Amino acid sequence: MSIRQGLLALLEQGPMYGYQLRAEFETRTGATWPLNVGQVYTTLARLERDGLVEPAGDDRDGHAVYRITDAGRAVVATWFSTPVSRTSPPRDELAIKLAMAVTVPGVDVRAVVQGQRTATVRALQDYTRLKARAADGDSPQDFAWLLVLDSLVFAAEAEVRWLDHCEARLARMAADRAASPGVPAEAAADAVTEAAR
């Protein structure tokens, strides 16, 4: 997630101060990715250092207001026109956890998969309930929140399918080991039992 570009995109609508930017960001994303206001101000300081925003004075209440520069507008335009790169996928904690689980002796990988599936299905149900209660998407902010919810629903559905795939692959691996010549009958039976648990 790019907070930097998100804040710049919000500043294209007009000058704002940190708390306003935080509130706008969270409104448009349904607070799915809550921002710490300190993170917003740190990002604003870096954007100013890089010449992408500049101070625009203070508002009536003394808040330091920022506005986007022409260089900042160019960054936003490039961000919107450039596809998100999939060549460096973000670290996925679940994929890392399962990769470690299958290589560390004594870990019940099937239990790890089932525990995650339960949690993911619960999250999917929560997202679906949120979607049912969400506004119709009449305003741009409501529509933005619906898009975020759709993304969360699709990601959770994909994760459940992937977990099903992982479990099937574990079962096949155990069955292949059991069917391999030279594997003692007791070890083969243990492998099949372990995969079936």
PDB file of C-alpha atoms in Angstrom, residues 7-17 20-21 56 65-68 73:
ATOM      1  CA  LEU A   7      -1.710  11.347   0.401  1.00  0.00           C
ATOM      2  CA  LEU A   8      -0.541  13.105  -2.753  1.00  0.00           C
ATOM      3  CA  ALA A   9      -3.754  12.075  -4.535  1.00  0.00           C
ATOM      4  CA  LEU A  10      -5.796  13.537  -1.678  1.00  0.00           C
ATOM      5  CA  LEU A  11      -3.807  16.786  -1.782  1.00  0.00           C
ATOM      6  CA  GLU A  12      -4.690  17.170  -5.465  1.00  0.00           C
ATOM      7  CA  GLN A  13      -8.189  18.056  -4.252  1.00  0.00           C
ATOM      8  CA  GLY A  14      -6.871  20.966  -2.257  1.00  0.00           C
ATOM      9  CA  PRO A  15      -4.613  21.917   0.644  1.00  0.00           C
ATOM     10  CA  MET A  16      -5.048  19.941   3.888  1.00  0.00           C
ATOM     11  CA  TYR A  17      -3.347  19.382   7.202  1.00  0.00           C
ATOM     12  CA  GLN A  20      -7.580  15.963   7.558  1.00  0.00           C
ATOM     13  CA  LEU A  21      -5.449  13.757   5.317  1.00  0.00           C
ATOM     14  CA  ALA A  56       0.497  26.463   2.413  1.00  0.00           C
ATOM     15  CA  VAL A  65      -1.553  23.083   5.816  1.00  0.00           C
ATOM     16  CA  TYR A  66       0.192  21.478   2.827  1.00  0.00           C
ATOM     17  CA  ARG A  67      -0.467  21.701  -0.890  1.00  0.00           C
ATOM     18  CA  ILE A  68       0.751  19.557  -3.749  1.00  0.00           C
ATOM     19  CA  ARG A  73       0.963  16.082  -9.484  1.00  0.00           C
TER      20      ARG A  73
END
